[in-house]
DNA sequence: TTGAAAGCGCTAACAC
DNA sequence: GTGTTAGCGCTTTCAA
């Protein structure tokens, strides 16, 4: 981290600040007998200031408990070290990890992530984006490639680096970092076919909103159909993922279509629920029935059997996206991106104990 | 949501904004032939503006793709509708739910949450807090009651409502919303004792940093000792929680102390790992061995047996905290809190299938 | 190495 | 209902 000798106040005042006016540079200036400008320089480590003055200013600022007003600073310098991070949800395991990746990289930077959540609603995305852009951030990291025309226009016009993450199947506004969900679906289908499975069911979210799940499904069916197969049964759910959901769906599907020999789940959580259900029912896995999920959620390591899955490279995506922003935002405020980047990561297939190898 | 007819640009410009100067109020003013002030009024829905002017301004702003500069607005009005939300981690299941609660309540408000993550490091908390306060937010929601003197001083001096969340066992800077972890520990201990268990093991995080886990443990041992019992064995871990961790720890502990008849886990995730391990080993649960966790993580519903646990009221805490902020920040910028609130929620014990009733 | 002046883009307060 | 003026608290720029 740069700028480490910021003035974090020691323990100056003990009484509660009852609506007192916040301290300004001027207060520090007067208390230390140095011009505002010099105080400003000390606090930002800019320009040459004599060691003595420096000491005095730092001491005063700390004693008073001065906290700079970034609003004024940002307005004056038209430099805002904020990165807007816009994601659909915090509830599933995937985005928190992306955020961790982003934070991790930005920690070595002056940039700070600011989070917005859209709940998979394009209108809300539009609102959140507008709100965040009105703070003139140094960059935007935003999930997905599908969005309203208005949102796209805002991104295009923002004049700051934009990284669309998670998905690379489509047209990006600027840079993009992610995996091909379409390909992930294809590869899983191929592995399933190679494993000798023939009667396949799909269990997932209602997809109109979750484009990445949809693309995986499309890739999946496409590869199946090349092998002369098709998805024989499907089951969808709404609401939060969880084991219980996976169980119920699996139960319903196997009751309806007892002859299926493979279940492809749109995420590991419901997949794990399905797995637990099948184990309880004494179903022979992976021979009588194979199972696979998606995401490679780490917390699930330790299930009775390891669920076949595919890594969604969440943390790496976050890291790579943050790097792109850090590099492109290097310029001053207002500058546009140097050049759009396209970073495609390759998810790794894990066979685990629920997918027979071909 | 208020202020719904903001000017989200339609799809005005199609070319990428290559470092063009962002539009200002003045641009809209000139393009619409109305004073800046009137444009400002229209865009904020303040004061009386004739329907005709209003229309014209709105249309122009939209056509141009104008996005207001909140930095300037905030500086001029000393009103920032941001709420700093500072939490230790996103990786476990608990804080995302708190955040959802906060967002949900703030959605009906002009306030917007801004997230900071501290990774359970007091120094980082200090830094994040300083950083956020320098944006002069309307309020702060911050996890825990234990923090550095400097952080406490900053909160005290900020002159804005502060809500410390999750925990109520200790001294709050201002308002506080949470549960008593100490009491949660006591209650679980009591239930265990009442269930007839006598030889108890504890499995949890290394606690120097996780004060809430520590308080639960303290309450736990205290109640045990009143019953003439003590924790017979302990096992600690670092890093992310997950089933695998729970399994390993459980295996180690049962090998070392095969006579234990109850295992108390500091969270549901490792508890679930332990449960899976025990089931595999054919251990009779809950009679030969009882198990309990903490948090009431919803996604785990659907395990082969329902783990005994205690609700940490995460979402409610988020909601209540946001309400406190929304009410207290009602005043203008700079005003201090109306009066500190103290909201103590009561976690509910779930016996599930792993804790025998007394 | 330090200081003085100007102004970032907006809004409060007051005039008209 | 609309416009004008004067800042908000900083940083940029230039002068000393």
XYZ file of C-alpha atoms (C1' of nucleotides) in Angstrom:
748
model
C 0.000 0.000 0.000
C 1.186 3.437 -0.824
C 0.898 6.533 1.264
C 1.156 4.702 4.500
C 1.739 7.595 6.791
C -1.719 8.944 6.448
C -2.908 10.684 9.517
C -4.946 8.163 11.354
C -5.826 10.042 14.490
C -4.382 8.637 17.664
C -7.034 8.892 20.327
C -7.571 12.588 20.435
C -11.067 13.445 21.397
C -13.013 11.310 23.794
C -16.295 13.157 23.720
C -18.711 12.388 20.974
C -18.746 14.803 18.087
C -22.220 16.212 18.431
C -22.850 17.592 15.014
C -19.653 19.569 15.088
C -18.444 20.851 11.762
C -15.932 18.402 10.342
C -12.376 19.642 10.368
C -10.963 21.170 7.226
C -7.533 21.661 5.819
C -7.808 25.215 7.048
C -8.138 24.052 10.640
C -4.966 22.067 10.332
C -3.324 24.945 8.552
C -4.139 27.378 11.324
C -3.279 25.003 14.104
C 0.088 24.262 12.600
C 0.918 27.713 11.283
C 1.490 26.461 7.767
C -0.436 27.298 4.610
C -3.295 25.099 3.519
C -1.370 24.273 0.438
C 1.580 22.930 2.348
C -0.660 20.913 4.604
C -2.263 19.457 1.527
C 1.128 18.573 0.129
C 2.211 16.857 3.296
C -0.950 14.852 3.555
C -0.628 13.645 -0.002
C 3.142 13.204 -0.067
C 3.382 15.500 -3.044
C 6.078 17.965 -3.810
C 8.974 18.849 -1.572
C 8.261 19.802 1.977
C 10.931 20.227 4.604
C 11.154 17.442 7.129
C 10.432 19.867 9.952
C 7.226 21.279 8.462
C 6.202 17.829 7.503
C 6.543 16.564 11.024
C 4.644 19.460 12.443
C 1.764 19.129 10.015
C 1.489 15.400 10.483
C 1.499 15.788 14.223
C -1.164 18.481 14.154
C -3.409 16.594 11.795
C -3.187 13.508 13.942
C -3.796 15.411 17.130
C -6.867 17.094 15.745
C -8.161 13.880 14.223
C -8.387 15.403 10.785
C -9.866 13.247 8.049
C -9.463 14.762 4.578
C -12.542 15.429 2.524
C -12.160 13.309 -0.561
C -15.180 14.882 -2.116
C -13.514 18.218 -2.317
C -10.258 16.592 -3.324
C -11.870 14.622 -6.073
C -13.683 17.652 -7.399
C -10.557 19.733 -7.468
C -8.354 17.095 -9.010
C -10.980 15.271 -11.032
C -9.380 12.107 -9.784
C -11.470 9.508 -8.024
C -9.774 6.317 -6.956
C -12.947 4.287 -6.908
C -13.690 1.279 -9.085
C -17.340 0.437 -9.558
C -17.940 -3.311 -9.232
C -21.386 -4.327 -10.377
C -22.577 -7.871 -9.811
C -25.925 -9.632 -9.843
C -25.872 -11.215 -6.406
C -23.988 -11.872 -3.226
C -26.035 -14.846 -2.176
C -24.428 -17.562 -4.181
C -20.857 -18.555 -3.643
C -19.565 -17.154 -6.876
C -19.384 -13.391 -6.661
C -17.877 -13.063 -3.220
C -14.866 -14.887 -4.584
C -14.671 -12.615 -7.587
C -14.732 -9.673 -5.234
C -11.995 -11.150 -3.132
C -9.887 -11.438 -6.250
C -10.572 -7.836 -7.136
C -9.850 -6.545 -3.634
C -6.679 -8.496 -3.455
C -5.253 -6.898 -6.560
C -6.515 -3.412 -5.800
C -4.976 -3.513 -2.354
C -1.594 -2.804 -3.930
C -3.097 0.180 -5.646
C -4.660 3.445 -4.704
C -7.904 2.171 -6.167
C -10.824 1.084 -4.038
C -13.677 -1.163 -5.124
C -17.232 0.008 -4.577
C -19.939 -2.598 -4.821
C -23.291 -2.509 -6.530
C -25.737 -5.419 -6.636
C -28.362 -5.831 -9.340
C -30.280 -8.970 -8.320
C -30.202 -10.060 -11.962
C -32.530 -7.191 -12.906
C -31.526 -5.137 -15.933
C -33.491 -2.127 -14.703
C -31.717 -2.248 -11.396
C -28.414 -2.629 -13.157
C -29.205 0.509 -15.072
C -29.997 2.384 -11.909
C -26.952 1.140 -10.028
C -24.686 1.900 -12.945
C -26.042 5.407 -13.283
C -25.618 5.959 -9.591
C -22.053 4.721 -9.605
C -21.038 6.589 -12.715
C -22.286 9.768 -11.159
C -19.409 9.395 -8.704
C -17.037 9.427 -11.641
C -15.124 6.268 -10.769
C -11.807 5.395 -12.378
C -13.178 2.229 -13.876
C -16.055 -0.213 -13.998
C -16.050 -3.967 -13.526
C -19.423 -5.375 -14.393
C -20.703 -8.919 -14.652
C -22.018 -10.283 -17.903
C -22.286 -9.023 -21.442
C -26.043 -8.733 -21.761
C -27.534 -5.441 -20.662
C -30.009 -2.755 -21.620
C -29.219 -0.336 -24.397
C -29.159 2.465 -21.868
C -26.615 0.683 -19.705
C -24.472 -0.053 -22.683
C -24.631 3.563 -23.760
C -23.602 4.737 -20.320
C -20.616 2.413 -20.327
C -19.645 3.500 -23.787
C -19.836 7.161 -22.864
C -18.262 6.966 -19.464
C -14.803 7.533 -20.867
C -13.282 5.168 -18.332
C -12.006 1.619 -18.611
C -14.774 -0.951 -18.466
C -14.230 -4.665 -17.873
C -17.088 -7.037 -18.394
C -16.485 -10.209 -16.447
C -17.471 -13.868 -16.121
C -18.489 -14.456 -19.696
C -16.725 -14.044 -23.016
C -19.466 -15.252 -25.364
C -20.726 -12.029 -26.853
C -19.810 -8.457 -27.671
C -17.944 -6.487 -25.079
C -18.150 -2.756 -24.590
C -14.469 -2.536 -23.821
C -12.335 -5.170 -22.104
C -13.602 -8.587 -21.100
C -12.343 -11.258 -18.698
C -14.032 -14.582 -18.231
C -14.654 -18.057 -19.461
C -16.775 -19.357 -22.275
C -19.827 -20.817 -20.628
C -20.916 -22.120 -23.921
C -17.697 -24.075 -24.151
C -17.982 -25.181 -20.543
C -21.354 -26.673 -21.404
C -19.920 -28.366 -24.459
C -17.013 -29.868 -22.593
C -19.166 -31.212 -19.833
C -21.479 -32.746 -22.399
C -18.542 -34.332 -24.162
C -17.222 -35.806 -20.947
C -20.651 -37.205 -20.178
C -21.016 -38.726 -23.602
C -17.511 -40.141 -23.396
C -18.392 -41.630 -20.044
C -21.020 -43.665 -21.800
C -24.059 -41.919 -20.410
C -26.986 -41.636 -22.775
C -30.112 -40.522 -20.973
C -29.494 -37.130 -19.579
C -31.505 -34.794 -17.399
C -30.843 -31.134 -16.688
C -31.610 -29.301 -13.460
C -31.103 -25.595 -13.106
C -32.325 -22.090 -12.489
C -35.028 -20.556 -14.533
C -32.690 -18.982 -17.020
C -34.207 -15.941 -18.669
C -32.040 -13.782 -16.446
C -29.010 -15.932 -15.901
C -27.391 -15.737 -19.289
C -24.346 -17.694 -18.292
C -26.415 -20.655 -17.171
C -28.316 -20.384 -20.405
C -25.152 -20.434 -22.483
C -23.843 -23.457 -20.670
C -27.092 -25.173 -21.369
C -26.957 -24.254 -25.020
C -23.424 -25.531 -25.416
C -24.442 -28.613 -23.540
C -27.401 -29.503 -25.720
C -25.476 -28.707 -28.832
C -22.749 -31.195 -28.099
C -25.271 -33.767 -27.017
C -27.129 -33.437 -30.236
C -23.938 -33.987 -32.193
C -23.775 -37.296 -30.407
C -27.347 -37.937 -31.374
C -28.587 -37.286 -27.862
C -30.869 -34.819 -26.273
C -31.797 -33.724 -22.785
C -34.577 -36.039 -21.827
C -35.963 -34.175 -18.866
C -35.568 -30.773 -17.285
C -36.359 -29.279 -13.924
C -36.114 -25.630 -12.943
C -36.222 -23.684 -9.725
C -36.347 -20.166 -8.445
C -34.917 -18.688 -5.303
C -31.734 -19.486 -3.477
C -29.684 -22.524 -4.224
C -29.242 -25.048 -1.488
C -29.087 -28.734 -0.784
C -32.787 -28.953 -0.103
C -33.587 -27.521 -3.530
C -31.278 -30.006 -5.174
C -32.840 -32.879 -3.304
C -36.396 -31.962 -4.174
C -35.637 -31.416 -7.811
C -33.730 -34.634 -8.075
C -36.495 -36.547 -6.371
C -39.079 -35.131 -8.724
C -37.006 -35.777 -11.772
C -36.091 -39.349 -10.917
C -39.653 -40.128 -10.113
C -40.761 -38.745 -13.427
C -37.868 -40.154 -15.426
C -36.421 -43.112 -13.567
C -34.387 -44.254 -16.537
C -32.085 -41.277 -16.683
C -28.440 -42.158 -16.299
C -27.031 -38.675 -15.835
C -28.063 -35.472 -14.106
C -26.407 -32.205 -15.037
C -26.979 -29.484 -12.433
C -26.474 -25.822 -13.168
C -24.481 -25.358 -9.984
C -22.685 -27.368 -7.342
C -25.032 -26.530 -4.513
C -28.084 -28.141 -6.020
C -25.797 -30.810 -7.419
C -24.653 -31.637 -3.922
C -28.260 -31.849 -2.799
C -28.918 -34.261 -5.625
C -25.869 -36.288 -4.734
C -26.935 -36.629 -1.108
C -30.369 -37.693 -2.213
C -29.056 -40.345 -4.557
C -26.647 -41.724 -1.997
C -29.472 -42.055 0.464
C -31.563 -43.869 -2.070
C -28.702 -46.256 -2.576
C -28.337 -45.376 -6.208
C -25.082 -46.614 -7.661
C -23.022 -43.590 -8.489
C -21.452 -43.049 -10.959
C -22.407 -46.248 -12.734
C -26.147 -46.408 -12.538
C -26.343 -42.614 -12.453
C -23.768 -39.906 -13.022
C -23.908 -36.374 -11.643
C -22.191 -33.096 -12.389
C -22.463 -29.519 -11.234
C -20.708 -26.286 -11.995
C -18.460 -23.825 -10.175
C -16.058 -25.986 -8.192
C -17.200 -24.564 -4.898
C -14.437 -25.283 -2.443
C -16.574 -25.584 0.640
C -18.134 -28.736 -0.762
C -14.904 -30.693 -0.742
C -15.644 -33.222 1.902
C -18.976 -34.473 0.666
C -19.294 -38.266 0.840
C -18.431 -38.342 -2.856
C -16.708 -35.614 -4.772
C -19.114 -34.091 -7.241
C -17.957 -33.743 -10.836
C -17.800 -30.081 -11.674
C -16.086 -27.409 -13.672
C -14.147 -24.548 -12.249
C -15.584 -21.139 -13.014
C -12.269 -19.404 -12.286
C -13.973 -16.874 -10.083
C -11.046 -15.569 -8.163
C -8.792 -15.410 -11.193
C -11.413 -13.497 -13.076
C -11.586 -10.948 -10.293
C -7.841 -10.618 -10.202
C -7.423 -10.306 -13.930
C -10.209 -7.741 -14.197
C -8.731 -5.644 -11.433
C -5.368 -5.753 -13.142
C -6.867 -4.508 -16.364
C -8.496 -1.624 -14.527
C -5.355 -0.826 -12.591
C -3.343 -0.644 -15.775
C -5.818 1.230 -17.898
C -6.830 3.664 -15.208
C -3.196 4.505 -14.726
C -3.730 7.709 -16.645
C -5.423 10.685 -15.078
C -9.114 11.031 -14.589
C -11.165 11.276 -17.723
C -8.797 9.442 -20.009
C -10.264 6.565 -21.956
C -8.896 3.074 -21.982
C -5.592 2.364 -23.642
C -6.936 -0.566 -25.591
C -9.539 -3.178 -24.945
C -8.239 -6.461 -23.609
C -9.788 -9.856 -23.959
C -8.774 -12.430 -21.388
C -10.251 -15.881 -21.773
C -9.627 -18.300 -18.940
C -9.978 -22.043 -19.277
C -12.133 -23.829 -16.741
C -10.874 -27.189 -15.578
C -13.105 -30.225 -15.495
C -13.056 -32.267 -12.297
C -14.391 -35.794 -12.641
C -14.620 -36.399 -8.937
C -16.499 -39.556 -8.009
C -19.711 -38.904 -9.852
C -18.676 -38.923 -13.488
C -17.295 -42.064 -15.092
C -14.305 -41.429 -17.318
C -14.597 -42.379 -20.957
C -37.542 4.210 -4.972
C -37.752 7.912 -5.179
C -36.692 10.122 -7.995
C -37.533 7.641 -10.630
C -37.413 9.835 -13.653
C -33.733 10.383 -13.530
C -32.218 10.817 -16.915
C -30.978 7.460 -17.896
C -29.726 8.127 -21.383
C -31.565 6.291 -24.101
C -29.022 5.193 -26.643
C -27.593 8.464 -27.731
C -24.028 8.113 -28.761
C -22.785 4.996 -30.400
C -19.156 5.890 -30.715
C -16.924 5.258 -27.777
C -16.190 8.264 -25.642
C -12.455 8.587 -26.174
C -11.434 10.636 -23.208
C -13.969 13.305 -24.000
C -14.723 15.712 -21.219
C -17.719 14.474 -19.269
C -20.843 16.536 -19.767
C -21.721 19.157 -17.200
C -24.859 20.840 -16.110
C -23.760 23.752 -18.216
C -23.855 21.634 -21.343
C -27.423 20.659 -20.629
C -28.241 24.226 -19.722
C -26.936 25.559 -23.025
C -28.457 22.813 -25.103
C -31.859 23.339 -23.562
C -31.758 27.108 -23.244
C -32.504 27.042 -19.529
C -30.341 28.177 -16.652
C -28.086 25.720 -14.911
C -30.054 26.208 -11.758
C -33.289 25.189 -13.371
C -31.683 22.156 -14.942
C -30.386 21.215 -11.545
C -33.846 21.607 -10.079
C -35.429 19.431 -12.712
C -32.853 16.713 -12.334
C -33.345 16.611 -8.590
C -37.111 17.157 -8.549
C -36.664 20.161 -6.304
C -38.672 23.317 -6.304
C -41.316 24.252 -8.800
C -40.506 23.999 -12.439
C -43.078 24.347 -15.191
C -44.044 21.152 -16.873
C -42.850 22.485 -20.207
C -39.352 23.415 -19.045
C -39.170 20.199 -17.148
C -39.943 18.171 -20.227
C -37.442 20.033 -22.322
C -34.659 19.666 -19.796
C -35.332 15.992 -19.240
C -35.351 15.363 -22.928
C -32.120 17.229 -23.500
C -30.326 15.550 -20.637
C -31.377 12.166 -21.876
C -30.422 12.923 -25.438
C -26.995 14.117 -24.429
C -26.491 11.202 -22.077
C -25.780 13.488 -19.170
C -24.821 11.835 -15.889
C -24.714 14.293 -12.984
C -21.527 14.699 -11.060
C -22.338 13.677 -7.521
C -18.959 14.776 -6.335
C -19.722 18.369 -7.097
C -23.259 17.953 -5.828
C -22.109 16.471 -2.584
C -19.555 19.167 -2.054
C -22.046 21.914 -2.662
C -24.793 20.450 -0.547
C -22.640 18.630 1.997
C -25.036 15.778 1.586
C -23.710 12.356 0.668
C -26.203 9.558 0.503
C -23.656 6.838 1.070
C -23.619 4.468 4.005
C -20.296 2.870 4.819
C -20.686 -0.830 5.555
C -17.564 -2.352 7.051
C -17.350 -6.087 7.543
C -14.570 -8.582 8.168
C -15.165 -10.978 5.308
C -17.270 -11.989 2.364
C -16.095 -15.572 2.261
C -18.269 -17.110 4.882
C -21.999 -17.259 4.489
C -22.756 -14.743 7.175
C -21.971 -11.275 5.905
C -23.485 -11.521 2.463
C -26.810 -12.055 4.178
C -26.284 -9.091 6.425
C -25.559 -7.017 3.357
C -28.676 -8.260 1.647
C -30.655 -7.125 4.644
C -29.038 -3.721 4.526
C -29.552 -3.301 0.789
C -33.116 -4.356 1.034
C -33.958 -1.645 3.533
C -31.871 1.047 1.889
C -33.536 0.399 -1.449
C -36.543 2.354 -0.247
C -34.278 5.211 0.629
C -31.952 7.574 -1.128
C -29.100 5.973 0.741
C -26.623 3.637 -0.894
C -24.407 1.112 0.860
C -20.692 1.127 0.154
C -18.739 -1.912 1.195
C -15.408 -2.220 2.924
C -13.792 -5.505 3.923
C -11.256 -5.826 6.721
C -10.255 -9.500 6.688
C -10.461 -9.501 10.474
C -7.440 -7.182 10.660
C -7.772 -4.199 12.981
C -5.152 -2.238 11.037
C -7.025 -2.814 7.826
C -10.251 -1.827 9.519
C -8.601 1.397 10.520
C -7.479 2.058 7.002
C -10.801 1.182 5.416
C -12.700 3.263 7.926
C -10.464 6.261 7.346
C -10.869 5.867 3.628
C -14.640 5.649 3.845
C -15.023 8.486 6.297
C -13.070 10.685 3.970
C -16.030 10.422 1.620
C -18.206 11.852 4.365
C -20.898 9.173 4.310
C -24.262 9.667 5.989
C -23.687 6.792 8.354
C -21.517 3.817 9.220
C -22.505 0.218 9.803
C -19.587 -1.710 11.147
C -19.237 -5.263 12.414
C -18.202 -5.962 15.951
C -17.482 -3.894 19.018
C -13.774 -4.516 19.363
C -11.527 -2.146 17.462
C -8.411 -0.038 17.747
C -8.441 3.168 19.724
C -7.887 5.081 16.521
C -10.888 3.488 14.832
C -13.031 4.187 17.817
C -11.906 7.794 17.875
C -12.726 8.189 14.193
C -16.206 6.817 14.744
C -16.735 9.022 17.745
C -15.642 12.103 15.847
C -17.343 11.412 12.582
C -20.490 13.192 13.663
C -22.668 10.703 11.819
C -24.801 7.811 13.018
C -22.777 4.676 13.665
C -24.273 1.235 14.093
C -22.093 -1.560 15.362
C -23.568 -4.872 14.348
C -23.584 -8.595 15.073
C -22.608 -8.423 18.711
C -24.071 -6.667 21.730
C -21.645 -7.850 24.409
C -19.542 -4.774 25.003
C -19.475 -1.012 24.768
C -20.882 0.573 21.664
C -19.747 3.844 20.157
C -23.284 4.772 19.236
C -26.077 2.407 18.237
C -25.767 -1.344 18.260
C -27.751 -4.151 16.642
C -27.003 -7.797 17.167
C -27.238 -10.823 19.348
C -25.416 -11.797 22.488
C -22.902 -14.394 21.418
C -22.063 -14.966 24.988
C -25.664 -15.874 25.634
C -25.822 -17.980 22.483
C -22.914 -19.993 23.851
C -24.612 -20.345 27.203
C -27.870 -21.491 25.712
C -26.263 -24.056 23.526
C -24.310 -25.358 26.486
C -27.475 -25.572 28.530
C -29.264 -27.484 25.796
C -26.352 -29.881 25.575
C -26.260 -30.431 29.298
C -30.013 -30.884 29.363
C -29.675 -33.404 26.592
C -27.603 -35.505 28.945
C -24.275 -35.043 27.221
C -21.289 -34.906 29.531
C -18.051 -35.187 27.601
C -17.830 -32.282 25.301
C -15.371 -31.253 22.639
C -15.082 -27.881 20.908
C -14.000 -27.277 17.325
C -13.548 -23.801 15.935
C -11.478 -21.058 14.412
C -8.395 -19.776 16.054
C -10.151 -17.023 17.910
C -7.832 -14.129 18.687
C -9.476 -12.183 15.890
C -12.977 -13.572 15.867
C -14.352 -12.009 19.010
C -17.832 -13.316 18.475
C -16.644 -16.912 18.298
C -14.605 -16.259 21.402
C -17.595 -14.903 23.295
C -19.710 -17.871 22.339
C -16.978 -20.108 23.606
C -16.728 -18.205 26.863
C -20.469 -18.355 27.459
C -20.342 -21.996 26.547
C -17.633 -22.990 28.993
C -19.163 -20.884 31.703
C -22.470 -22.694 31.580
C -20.738 -26.027 31.350
C -18.737 -25.301 34.439
C -21.887 -24.439 36.333
C -22.963 -27.968 35.537
C -19.641 -29.224 36.771
C -18.413 -29.910 33.258
C -15.638 -28.654 31.123
C -14.624 -28.818 27.522
C -12.563 -31.971 27.325
C -10.861 -31.408 24.028
C -10.413 -28.598 21.557
C -9.396 -28.352 17.948
C -8.720 -25.197 15.997
C -8.241 -24.301 12.383
C -7.259 -21.428 10.176
C -8.376 -20.558 6.690
C -11.723 -20.959 5.035
C -14.453 -23.041 6.526
C -15.634 -26.014 4.572
C -16.775 -29.584 4.903
C -13.290 -30.925 4.453
C -11.998 -28.876 7.371
C -14.816 -30.115 9.549
C -14.113 -33.706 8.607
C -10.414 -33.532 9.338
C -10.886 -31.815 12.627
C -13.544 -34.245 13.696
C -11.433 -37.213 12.709
C -8.495 -35.910 14.682
C -10.537 -35.144 17.710
C -12.385 -38.437 17.837
C -9.171 -40.297 17.418
C -7.621 -38.387 20.270
C -10.686 -38.398 22.470
C -12.917 -41.288 21.451
C -15.059 -40.980 24.555
C -16.514 -37.581 23.775
C -20.275 -37.576 23.502
C -20.761 -34.100 22.043
C -18.977 -31.890 19.529
C -19.700 -28.165 19.454
C -18.553 -26.528 16.221
C -18.081 -22.796 15.898
C -19.992 -22.729 12.635
C -22.341 -24.858 10.578
C -19.964 -25.478 7.726
C -17.372 -27.325 9.730
C -20.230 -28.825 11.720
C -21.687 -30.258 8.543
C -18.294 -31.716 7.663
C -18.191 -33.325 11.075
C -21.687 -34.658 10.653
C -20.877 -36.241 7.315
C -17.795 -37.818 8.792
C -19.681 -39.292 11.742
C -22.446 -40.648 9.556
C -19.903 -42.369 7.401
C -18.254 -43.907 10.413
C -21.623 -45.225 11.455
C -21.602 -43.300 14.720
C -24.998 -43.192 16.330
C -26.184 -39.622 16.200
C -27.477 -38.029 18.386
C -27.274 -40.761 20.991
C -23.728 -41.947 20.977
C -22.565 -38.505 19.865
C -24.338 -35.176 19.563
C -23.320 -32.328 17.269
C -24.103 -28.653 16.994
C -22.976 -25.720 14.906
C -23.801 -22.060 14.686
C -25.406 -19.719 12.153
C -28.360 -21.628 10.782
C -27.012 -21.528 7.259
C -29.948 -22.142 4.995
C -28.096 -23.827 2.198
C -27.347 -26.760 4.475
C -30.966 -27.721 4.881
C -31.009 -30.980 3.060
C -28.078 -32.673 4.709
C -28.764 -36.319 5.599
C -29.463 -35.150 9.142
C -30.358 -31.658 10.180
C -27.539 -30.181 12.214
C -28.425 -28.572 15.528
C -27.590 -24.916 15.332
C -28.483 -21.457 16.450
C -29.668 -18.689 14.206
C -27.367 -15.699 14.038
C -30.168 -13.448 12.761
C -27.964 -12.164 9.989
C -30.535 -10.722 7.677
C -32.551 -9.158 10.466
C -29.437 -7.554 11.836
C -28.735 -6.002 8.464
C -32.263 -4.756 8.149
C -32.443 -3.318 11.634
C -29.092 -1.600 11.278
C -30.090 -0.038 7.985
C -33.305 1.213 9.541
C -31.407 2.863 12.354
C -29.168 4.601 9.853
C -32.066 5.625 7.662
C -33.854 7.181 10.597
C -30.900 8.863 12.205
C -29.402 10.101 8.989
C -32.744 11.659 8.159
C -31.346 15.029 9.165
C -29.026 16.910 6.869
C -25.397 16.119 6.400
C -23.180 16.681 9.370
C -25.805 16.298 12.057
C -25.071 13.801 14.771
C -27.258 10.902 15.735
C -30.587 11.557 17.399
C -29.987 9.027 20.122
C -28.165 5.755 20.321
C -30.315 2.678 19.887
C -29.657 -0.754 21.230
C -31.401 -3.582 19.438
C -30.841 -7.051 20.811
C -32.164 -9.904 18.733
C -32.777 -13.358 20.108
C -31.270 -16.265 18.241
C -33.383 -19.364 18.033
C -32.015 -22.779 18.864
C -32.708 -25.530 16.358
C -32.325 -29.043 17.725
C -32.390 -30.683 14.339
C -31.432 -34.330 14.388
C -28.103 -34.060 16.093
C -28.965 -32.808 19.542
C -31.036 -34.895 21.908
C -33.673 -32.926 23.793
C -33.487 -32.889 27.567
C 10.534 25.010 -0.285
C 6.379 27.728 0.371
C 2.292 30.605 -0.623
C -1.707 33.028 -3.279
C -5.192 32.873 -6.555
C -8.415 30.535 -9.285
C -11.709 27.209 -10.016
C -13.407 21.968 -10.127
C -19.344 21.306 -10.976
C -22.633 21.707 -8.411
C -26.450 23.685 -4.927
C -28.209 27.082 -1.058
C -30.037 31.310 -0.648
C -31.817 34.955 -2.283
C -33.527 38.092 -5.909
C -36.663 38.855 -9.588
C -41.312 29.810 -11.970
C -36.670 31.253 -13.016
C -32.128 33.385 -12.688
C -27.988 35.235 -10.091
C -24.455 35.008 -6.773
C -21.487 32.903 -3.718
C -19.393 29.389 -2.023
C -18.603 23.835 -0.612
C -12.948 22.109 0.622
C -9.851 20.885 -1.852
C -5.886 20.891 -5.781
C -3.774 23.082 -9.831
C -0.985 26.488 -11.411
C 1.941 29.924 -11.041
C 4.634 33.250 -8.497
C 7.915 34.188 -4.785
